[in-house]
Amino acid sequence: QVQLVESGGGLVQAGGSLRLSCAASGSIFSINRMGWYRQAPGKQRELVAVITSGGSGNYADSVKGRFTISGDTAKNTVYLQMNSLEPEDTAVYYCNANLRRTGSNYNTNYWGQGTQVTVSS
């Protein structure tokens, strides 16, 4: 069994900062990539940022220059530092991991339960 546990969401004023964390635990053999997605009310889930096992990060255009993704491979943890937050960033943020479980021959996607980020104007 694999679990992704997120933390760090909350309410912040526009221009403020938040840091999200996501820790993966369980029978994990290797992690290919971890990332963050978000879903606002009435909208589809969208990619925010992703980081590969090699440390390469990719970002949605809407967050470039404001958000930074980083990882701690020893802890199987990914972080999302969000600065200069805007009301448009309000959404439920979901952690995602593409990984291989111990004893498995294929990769699987796992999702966290989601954490609410609300940015007030």
Short mmCIF file of N, CA, C and O in Angstrom, two decimals:
data_model
loop_
_atom_site.label_atom_id
_atom_site.label_comp_id
_atom_site.label_asym_id
_atom_site.label_seq_id
_atom_site.Cartn_x
_atom_site.Cartn_y
_atom_site.Cartn_z
N GLN A 1 0.84 -1.20 0.00
CA GLN A 1 0.00 0.00 0.00
C GLN A 1 0.87 1.25 0.00
O GLN A 1 1.92 1.29 0.63
N VAL A 2 0.43 2.27 -0.73
CA VAL A 2 1.15 3.54 -0.82
C VAL A 2 0.21 4.66 -0.39
O VAL A 2 -0.97 4.67 -0.77
N GLN A 3 0.73 5.60 0.37
CA GLN A 3 -0.05 6.76 0.79
C GLN A 3 0.69 8.04 0.47
O GLN A 3 1.93 8.10 0.61
N LEU A 4 -0.05 9.06 0.06
CA LEU A 4 0.47 10.41 -0.11
C LEU A 4 -0.24 11.29 0.89
O LEU A 4 -1.48 11.39 0.87
N VAL A 5 0.51 11.94 1.76
CA VAL A 5 -0.08 12.79 2.79
C VAL A 5 0.38 14.22 2.57
O VAL A 5 1.58 14.51 2.58
N GLU A 6 -0.60 15.08 2.34
CA GLU A 6 -0.32 16.50 2.05
C GLU A 6 -0.53 17.34 3.30
O GLU A 6 -1.32 17.00 4.18
N SER A 7 0.17 18.48 3.32
CA SER A 7 -0.04 19.44 4.39
C SER A 7 0.36 20.82 3.89
O SER A 7 1.06 20.93 2.87
N GLY A 8 -0.09 21.85 4.60
CA GLY A 8 0.37 23.19 4.32
C GLY A 8 -0.63 24.13 3.67
O GLY A 8 -0.32 25.30 3.46
N GLY A 9 -1.81 23.64 3.35
CA GLY A 9 -2.79 24.54 2.76
C GLY A 9 -3.35 25.51 3.79
O GLY A 9 -3.02 25.44 4.98
N GLY A 10 -4.17 26.44 3.32
CA GLY A 10 -4.78 27.38 4.23
C GLY A 10 -5.29 28.61 3.54
O GLY A 10 -5.43 28.64 2.31
N LEU A 11 -5.56 29.63 4.34
CA LEU A 11 -6.08 30.90 3.85
C LEU A 11 -4.99 31.95 3.94
O LEU A 11 -4.33 32.10 4.98
N VAL A 12 -4.81 32.69 2.86
CA VAL A 12 -3.78 33.71 2.82
C VAL A 12 -4.28 34.90 2.00
O VAL A 12 -5.12 34.72 1.09
N GLN A 13 -3.78 36.09 2.27
CA GLN A 13 -4.15 37.24 1.48
C GLN A 13 -3.35 37.28 0.19
O GLN A 13 -2.26 36.71 0.10
N ALA A 14 -3.90 37.95 -0.79
CA ALA A 14 -3.19 38.11 -2.06
C ALA A 14 -1.82 38.73 -1.81
O ALA A 14 -1.68 39.66 -1.00
N GLY A 15 -0.83 38.18 -2.50
CA GLY A 15 0.54 38.62 -2.32
C GLY A 15 1.31 37.81 -1.29
O GLY A 15 2.53 37.94 -1.18
N GLY A 16 0.60 36.99 -0.55
CA GLY A 16 1.23 36.18 0.49
C GLY A 16 1.84 34.90 -0.05
O GLY A 16 1.87 34.66 -1.26
N SER A 17 2.31 34.07 0.89
CA SER A 17 3.00 32.83 0.53
C SER A 17 2.47 31.66 1.34
O SER A 17 2.00 31.85 2.48
N LEU A 18 2.56 30.50 0.74
CA LEU A 18 2.27 29.24 1.43
C LEU A 18 3.25 28.19 0.93
O LEU A 18 3.74 28.28 -0.21
N ARG A 19 3.49 27.19 1.76
CA ARG A 19 4.34 26.08 1.35
C ARG A 19 3.57 24.78 1.58
O ARG A 19 3.16 24.48 2.69
N LEU A 20 3.42 24.02 0.51
CA LEU A 20 2.76 22.72 0.57
C LEU A 20 3.81 21.61 0.66
O LEU A 20 4.88 21.72 0.05
N SER A 21 3.48 20.56 1.40
CA SER A 21 4.34 19.39 1.49
C SER A 21 3.54 18.15 1.17
O SER A 21 2.34 18.09 1.46
N CYS A 22 4.21 17.15 0.61
CA CYS A 22 3.56 15.87 0.32
C CYS A 22 4.58 14.77 0.54
O CYS A 22 5.62 14.75 -0.11
N ALA A 23 4.25 13.87 1.45
CA ALA A 23 5.14 12.76 1.77
C ALA A 23 4.54 11.45 1.29
O ALA A 23 3.38 11.16 1.61
N ALA A 24 5.32 10.69 0.55
CA ALA A 24 4.89 9.38 0.08
C ALA A 24 5.45 8.31 1.01
O ALA A 24 6.62 8.37 1.39
N SER A 25 4.62 7.35 1.37
CA SER A 25 5.07 6.28 2.25
C SER A 25 4.46 4.96 1.82
O SER A 25 3.46 4.93 1.09
N GLY A 26 5.07 3.88 2.28
CA GLY A 26 4.57 2.55 1.93
C GLY A 26 5.65 1.73 1.24
O GLY A 26 6.83 2.04 1.33
N SER A 27 5.22 0.71 0.53
CA SER A 27 6.14 -0.21 -0.12
C SER A 27 6.57 0.36 -1.48
O SER A 27 6.13 -0.09 -2.53
N ILE A 28 7.45 1.37 -1.43
CA ILE A 28 7.90 2.09 -2.62
C ILE A 28 9.27 1.61 -3.02
O ILE A 28 10.20 1.63 -2.22
N PHE A 29 9.41 1.20 -4.29
CA PHE A 29 10.71 0.80 -4.82
C PHE A 29 11.43 2.00 -5.41
O PHE A 29 12.62 2.23 -5.14
N SER A 30 10.71 2.78 -6.23
CA SER A 30 11.32 3.97 -6.81
C SER A 30 10.22 4.96 -7.21
O SER A 30 9.09 4.56 -7.47
N ILE A 31 10.59 6.23 -7.23
CA ILE A 31 9.67 7.29 -7.63
C ILE A 31 10.19 7.94 -8.89
O ILE A 31 11.34 8.40 -8.92
N ASN A 32 9.37 7.98 -9.93
CA ASN A 32 9.78 8.58 -11.20
C ASN A 32 9.62 10.10 -11.17
O ASN A 32 10.47 10.84 -11.63
N ARG A 33 8.49 10.53 -10.67
CA ARG A 33 8.22 11.95 -10.58
C ARG A 33 7.13 12.19 -9.57
O ARG A 33 6.30 11.32 -9.28
N MET A 34 7.14 13.39 -9.01
CA MET A 34 6.07 13.84 -8.11
C MET A 34 5.66 15.24 -8.53
O MET A 34 6.47 15.99 -9.09
N GLY A 35 4.44 15.57 -8.27
CA GLY A 35 3.99 16.88 -8.69
C GLY A 35 2.73 17.32 -7.99
O GLY A 35 2.19 16.62 -7.13
N TRP A 36 2.30 18.51 -8.37
CA TRP A 36 1.10 19.12 -7.81
C TRP A 36 0.14 19.48 -8.92
O TRP A 36 0.54 20.03 -9.95
N TYR A 37 -1.11 19.17 -8.69
CA TYR A 37 -2.20 19.57 -9.55
C TYR A 37 -3.18 20.38 -8.70
O TYR A 37 -3.16 20.31 -7.47
N ARG A 38 -4.05 21.11 -9.37
CA ARG A 38 -5.07 21.84 -8.62
C ARG A 38 -6.39 21.82 -9.38
O ARG A 38 -6.42 21.70 -10.60
N GLN A 39 -7.45 21.96 -8.60
CA GLN A 39 -8.78 21.99 -9.19
C GLN A 39 -9.61 23.06 -8.49
O GLN A 39 -9.85 22.96 -7.29
N ALA A 40 -10.01 24.06 -9.26
CA ALA A 40 -10.87 25.12 -8.76
C ALA A 40 -12.33 24.73 -9.01
O ALA A 40 -12.62 23.92 -9.89
N PRO A 41 -13.25 25.30 -8.25
CA PRO A 41 -14.68 24.97 -8.44
C PRO A 41 -15.12 25.19 -9.87
O PRO A 41 -14.86 26.25 -10.46
N GLY A 42 -15.75 24.18 -10.45
CA GLY A 42 -16.27 24.29 -11.81
C GLY A 42 -15.23 24.15 -12.90
O GLY A 42 -15.55 24.32 -14.08
N LYS A 43 -14.00 23.84 -12.53
CA LYS A 43 -12.93 23.72 -13.52
C LYS A 43 -12.31 22.33 -13.47
O LYS A 43 -12.45 21.61 -12.49
N GLN A 44 -11.60 22.00 -14.53
CA GLN A 44 -10.91 20.72 -14.57
C GLN A 44 -9.62 20.78 -13.77
O GLN A 44 -9.04 21.85 -13.56
N ARG A 45 -9.19 19.62 -13.33
CA ARG A 45 -7.91 19.54 -12.64
C ARG A 45 -6.80 19.87 -13.62
O ARG A 45 -6.79 19.39 -14.76
N GLU A 46 -5.82 20.68 -13.17
CA GLU A 46 -4.73 21.09 -14.05
C GLU A 46 -3.39 20.91 -13.35
O GLU A 46 -3.28 20.97 -12.12
N LEU A 47 -2.39 20.71 -14.19
CA LEU A 47 -1.03 20.57 -13.67
C LEU A 47 -0.53 21.93 -13.18
O LEU A 47 -0.70 22.94 -13.86
N VAL A 48 0.10 21.93 -12.02
CA VAL A 48 0.74 23.13 -11.49
C VAL A 48 2.25 23.03 -11.69
O VAL A 48 2.87 23.91 -12.27
N ALA A 49 2.85 21.95 -11.18
CA ALA A 49 4.29 21.77 -11.29
C ALA A 49 4.61 20.31 -11.07
O ALA A 49 3.90 19.61 -10.34
N VAL A 50 5.70 19.86 -11.67
CA VAL A 50 6.14 18.48 -11.52
C VAL A 50 7.66 18.47 -11.46
O VAL A 50 8.32 19.31 -12.08
N ILE A 51 8.19 17.52 -10.69
CA ILE A 51 9.64 17.37 -10.59
C ILE A 51 9.98 15.90 -10.79
O ILE A 51 9.31 15.00 -10.25
N THR A 52 11.01 15.65 -11.59
CA THR A 52 11.42 14.28 -11.87
C THR A 52 12.42 13.80 -10.82
O THR A 52 12.94 14.59 -10.02
N SER A 53 12.72 12.51 -10.86
CA SER A 53 13.68 11.96 -9.92
C SER A 53 15.06 12.57 -10.11
O SER A 53 15.87 12.60 -9.19
N GLY A 54 15.31 13.09 -11.32
CA GLY A 54 16.59 13.74 -11.59
C GLY A 54 16.63 15.19 -11.15
O GLY A 54 17.68 15.84 -11.26
N GLY A 55 15.51 15.70 -10.69
CA GLY A 55 15.47 17.06 -10.17
C GLY A 55 14.99 18.11 -11.15
O GLY A 55 14.98 19.30 -10.82
N SER A 56 14.55 17.69 -12.34
CA SER A 56 14.06 18.66 -13.32
C SER A 56 12.62 19.04 -13.00
O SER A 56 11.78 18.17 -12.76
N GLY A 57 12.36 20.34 -13.02
CA GLY A 57 11.02 20.83 -12.71
C GLY A 57 10.36 21.46 -13.93
O GLY A 57 11.02 22.06 -14.77
N ASN A 58 9.05 21.28 -14.02
CA ASN A 58 8.25 21.92 -15.06
C ASN A 58 7.05 22.59 -14.41
O ASN A 58 6.51 22.06 -13.44
N TYR A 59 6.64 23.71 -14.96
CA TYR A 59 5.60 24.52 -14.35
C TYR A 59 4.55 24.92 -15.36
O TYR A 59 4.84 25.10 -16.55
N ALA A 60 3.34 25.10 -14.87
CA ALA A 60 2.31 25.72 -15.69
C ALA A 60 2.70 27.18 -15.91
O ALA A 60 3.31 27.81 -15.04
N ASP A 61 2.35 27.71 -17.07
CA ASP A 61 2.71 29.10 -17.38
C ASP A 61 2.17 30.07 -16.34
O ASP A 61 2.81 31.07 -16.01
N SER A 62 1.02 29.75 -15.78
CA SER A 62 0.36 30.67 -14.85
C SER A 62 1.09 30.81 -13.51
O SER A 62 0.82 31.75 -12.77
N VAL A 63 2.00 29.89 -13.22
CA VAL A 63 2.70 29.95 -11.93
C VAL A 63 4.20 30.16 -12.07
O VAL A 63 4.90 30.30 -11.05
N LYS A 64 4.70 30.19 -13.29
CA LYS A 64 6.14 30.38 -13.50
C LYS A 64 6.59 31.68 -12.87
O LYS A 64 5.95 32.73 -13.04
N GLY A 65 7.71 31.61 -12.16
CA GLY A 65 8.25 32.79 -11.51
C GLY A 65 7.67 33.06 -10.14
O GLY A 65 8.19 33.90 -9.40
N ARG A 66 6.58 32.36 -9.79
CA ARG A 66 5.96 32.56 -8.48
C ARG A 66 6.04 31.30 -7.61
O ARG A 66 6.18 31.39 -6.39
N PHE A 67 5.95 30.14 -8.23
CA PHE A 67 5.96 28.87 -7.50
C PHE A 67 7.28 28.14 -7.76
O PHE A 67 7.84 28.22 -8.85
N THR A 68 7.75 27.41 -6.75
CA THR A 68 8.95 26.60 -6.89
C THR A 68 8.69 25.22 -6.31
O THR A 68 8.27 25.10 -5.16
N ILE A 69 8.97 24.20 -7.13
CA ILE A 69 8.82 22.83 -6.67
C ILE A 69 10.20 22.27 -6.33
O ILE A 69 11.18 22.56 -7.02
N SER A 70 10.26 21.50 -5.26
CA SER A 70 11.52 20.88 -4.86
C SER A 70 11.21 19.54 -4.22
O SER A 70 10.07 19.26 -3.83
N GLY A 71 12.25 18.70 -4.11
CA GLY A 71 12.03 17.37 -3.57
C GLY A 71 13.15 16.94 -2.64
O GLY A 71 14.28 17.42 -2.76
N ASP A 72 12.81 16.06 -1.72
CA ASP A 72 13.78 15.43 -0.84
C ASP A 72 13.65 13.93 -1.09
O ASP A 72 12.73 13.28 -0.58
N THR A 73 14.55 13.38 -1.90
CA THR A 73 14.44 11.98 -2.28
C THR A 73 14.59 11.05 -1.10
O THR A 73 14.00 9.97 -1.06
N ALA A 74 15.40 11.44 -0.11
CA ALA A 74 15.60 10.58 1.06
C ALA A 74 14.31 10.43 1.86
O ALA A 74 14.08 9.41 2.51
N LYS A 75 13.45 11.45 1.79
CA LYS A 75 12.19 11.43 2.55
C LYS A 75 10.99 11.15 1.67
O LYS A 75 9.86 11.15 2.15
N ASN A 76 11.23 10.93 0.37
CA ASN A 76 10.11 10.73 -0.58
C ASN A 76 9.08 11.85 -0.43
O ASN A 76 7.86 11.61 -0.39
N THR A 77 9.57 13.06 -0.36
CA THR A 77 8.72 14.22 -0.10
C THR A 77 8.93 15.28 -1.18
O THR A 77 10.06 15.50 -1.63
N VAL A 78 7.83 15.91 -1.57
CA VAL A 78 7.89 17.00 -2.52
C VAL A 78 7.27 18.24 -1.87
O VAL A 78 6.33 18.13 -1.07
N TYR A 79 7.82 19.40 -2.21
CA TYR A 79 7.35 20.65 -1.66
C TYR A 79 6.94 21.59 -2.80
O TYR A 79 7.48 21.51 -3.90
N LEU A 80 6.01 22.46 -2.48
CA LEU A 80 5.63 23.51 -3.43
C LEU A 80 5.62 24.83 -2.67
O LEU A 80 4.74 25.06 -1.82
N GLN A 81 6.61 25.67 -2.95
CA GLN A 81 6.67 27.00 -2.36
C GLN A 81 5.89 27.94 -3.27
O GLN A 81 6.23 28.08 -4.46
N MET A 82 4.85 28.55 -2.73
CA MET A 82 4.00 29.42 -3.52
C MET A 82 4.12 30.85 -3.00
O MET A 82 3.76 31.13 -1.84
N ASN A 83 4.64 31.73 -3.84
CA ASN A 83 4.81 33.14 -3.49
C ASN A 83 3.91 34.00 -4.38
O ASN A 83 3.43 33.56 -5.42
N SER A 84 3.73 35.23 -3.97
CA SER A 84 2.92 36.19 -4.74
C SER A 84 1.58 35.58 -5.13
O SER A 84 1.16 35.65 -6.29
N LEU A 85 0.93 34.98 -4.16
CA LEU A 85 -0.32 34.29 -4.45
C LEU A 85 -1.40 35.26 -4.89
O LEU A 85 -1.47 36.41 -4.43
N GLU A 86 -2.23 34.77 -5.81
CA GLU A 86 -3.32 35.56 -6.39
C GLU A 86 -4.65 34.84 -6.11
O GLU A 86 -4.67 33.62 -5.93
N PRO A 87 -5.75 35.59 -6.09
CA PRO A 87 -7.05 34.94 -5.88
C PRO A 87 -7.31 33.81 -6.88
O PRO A 87 -7.98 32.83 -6.55
N GLU A 88 -6.75 33.93 -8.08
CA GLU A 88 -6.93 32.90 -9.10
C GLU A 88 -6.22 31.60 -8.75
O GLU A 88 -6.45 30.57 -9.40
N ASP A 89 -5.36 31.62 -7.74
CA ASP A 89 -4.68 30.39 -7.30
C ASP A 89 -5.55 29.59 -6.34
O ASP A 89 -5.17 28.47 -5.95
N THR A 90 -6.69 30.12 -5.96
CA THR A 90 -7.59 29.41 -5.05
C THR A 90 -8.06 28.12 -5.69
O THR A 90 -8.60 28.11 -6.79
N ALA A 91 -7.84 27.02 -4.98
CA ALA A 91 -8.20 25.70 -5.49
C ALA A 91 -7.88 24.64 -4.45
O ALA A 91 -7.22 24.93 -3.44
N VAL A 92 -8.30 23.43 -4.72
CA VAL A 92 -7.81 22.27 -3.96
C VAL A 92 -6.57 21.77 -4.68
O VAL A 92 -6.61 21.52 -5.89
N TYR A 93 -5.50 21.64 -3.94
CA TYR A 93 -4.23 21.21 -4.51
C TYR A 93 -4.00 19.73 -4.17
O TYR A 93 -4.09 19.33 -3.00
N TYR A 94 -3.71 18.96 -5.21
CA TYR A 94 -3.52 17.52 -5.07
C TYR A 94 -2.08 17.14 -5.39
O TYR A 94 -1.52 17.57 -6.40
N CYS A 95 -1.52 16.32 -4.55
CA CYS A 95 -0.20 15.75 -4.80
C CYS A 95 -0.35 14.50 -5.66
O CYS A 95 -1.30 13.73 -5.50
N ASN A 96 0.58 14.33 -6.57
CA ASN A 96 0.59 13.15 -7.44
C ASN A 96 1.99 12.55 -7.47
O ASN A 96 2.98 13.28 -7.47
N ALA A 97 2.03 11.23 -7.48
CA ALA A 97 3.32 10.53 -7.58
C ALA A 97 3.20 9.40 -8.59
O ALA A 97 2.23 8.63 -8.55
N ASN A 98 4.16 9.35 -9.48
CA ASN A 98 4.26 8.21 -10.40
C ASN A 98 5.42 7.36 -9.91
O ASN A 98 6.57 7.81 -9.90
N LEU A 99 5.11 6.16 -9.46
CA LEU A 99 6.13 5.38 -8.78
C LEU A 99 5.97 3.89 -9.05
O LEU A 99 4.96 3.44 -9.62
N ARG A 100 6.98 3.15 -8.63
CA ARG A 100 6.94 1.69 -8.74
C ARG A 100 6.95 1.09 -7.33
O ARG A 100 7.83 1.41 -6.52
N ARG A 101 5.96 0.28 -7.07
CA ARG A 101 5.89 -0.38 -5.78
C ARG A 101 6.90 -1.51 -5.72
O ARG A 101 7.27 -2.09 -6.76
N THR A 102 7.34 -1.84 -4.56
CA THR A 102 8.24 -2.95 -4.35
C THR A 102 7.61 -4.23 -4.89
O THR A 102 6.46 -4.55 -4.56
N GLY A 103 8.36 -4.94 -5.73
CA GLY A 103 7.86 -6.19 -6.28
C GLY A 103 7.02 -6.04 -7.53
O GLY A 103 6.55 -7.03 -8.10
N SER A 104 6.80 -4.80 -7.98
CA SER A 104 5.98 -4.57 -9.16
C SER A 104 6.85 -4.38 -10.39
O SER A 104 8.01 -3.99 -10.30
N ASN A 105 6.26 -4.66 -11.56
CA ASN A 105 6.98 -4.49 -12.82
C ASN A 105 6.50 -3.27 -13.61
O ASN A 105 6.92 -3.06 -14.76
N TYR A 106 5.61 -2.50 -13.03
CA TYR A 106 5.09 -1.35 -13.76
C TYR A 106 4.91 -0.17 -12.81
O TYR A 106 4.92 -0.32 -11.59
N ASN A 107 4.76 1.01 -13.43
CA ASN A 107 4.59 2.24 -12.68
C ASN A 107 3.11 2.56 -12.51
O ASN A 107 2.29 2.24 -13.37
N THR A 108 2.78 3.20 -11.42
CA THR A 108 1.41 3.53 -11.09
C THR A 108 1.32 4.96 -10.58
O THR A 108 2.25 5.45 -9.93
N ASN A 109 0.21 5.62 -10.89
CA ASN A 109 -0.05 6.97 -10.38
C ASN A 109 -0.83 6.89 -9.07
O ASN A 109 -1.80 6.14 -8.96
N TYR A 110 -0.39 7.70 -8.11
CA TYR A 110 -1.11 7.80 -6.84
C TYR A 110 -1.44 9.27 -6.58
O TYR A 110 -0.71 10.16 -7.02
N TRP A 111 -2.53 9.47 -5.83
CA TRP A 111 -3.00 10.83 -5.53
C TRP A 111 -3.17 11.01 -4.03
O TRP A 111 -3.56 10.07 -3.32
N GLY A 112 -2.88 12.23 -3.58
CA GLY A 112 -3.19 12.58 -2.22
C GLY A 112 -4.66 12.97 -2.08
O GLY A 112 -5.40 13.01 -3.07
N GLN A 113 -5.06 13.28 -0.87
CA GLN A 113 -6.46 13.57 -0.60
C GLN A 113 -6.83 15.02 -0.94
O GLN A 113 -8.01 15.34 -1.03
N GLY A 114 -5.84 15.85 -1.15
CA GLY A 114 -6.08 17.25 -1.51
C GLY A 114 -6.01 18.16 -0.30
O GLY A 114 -6.38 17.78 0.81
N THR A 115 -5.54 19.37 -0.54
CA THR A 115 -5.48 20.39 0.52
C THR A 115 -5.97 21.71 -0.07
O THR A 115 -5.61 22.08 -1.18
N GLN A 116 -6.81 22.39 0.68
CA GLN A 116 -7.43 23.62 0.19
C GLN A 116 -6.48 24.81 0.34
O GLN A 116 -5.91 25.01 1.41
N VAL A 117 -6.35 25.56 -0.75
CA VAL A 117 -5.63 26.83 -0.72
C VAL A 117 -6.63 27.92 -1.12
O VAL A 117 -7.23 27.85 -2.19
N THR A 118 -6.79 28.90 -0.26
CA THR A 118 -7.70 30.01 -0.52
C THR A 118 -6.94 31.31 -0.41
O THR A 118 -6.30 31.58 0.61
N VAL A 119 -7.02 32.10 -1.48
CA VAL A 119 -6.33 33.39 -1.53
C VAL A 119 -7.38 34.48 -1.58
O VAL A 119 -8.16 34.55 -2.54
N SER A 120 -7.39 35.33 -0.58
CA SER A 120 -8.39 36.40 -0.53
C SER A 120 -7.82 37.68 -1.14
O SER A 120 -6.63 37.94 -1.07
N SER A 121 -8.72 38.44 -1.74
CA SER A 121 -8.28 39.68 -2.41
C SER A 121 -8.30 40.87 -1.46
O SER A 121 -8.79 40.79 -0.36
#
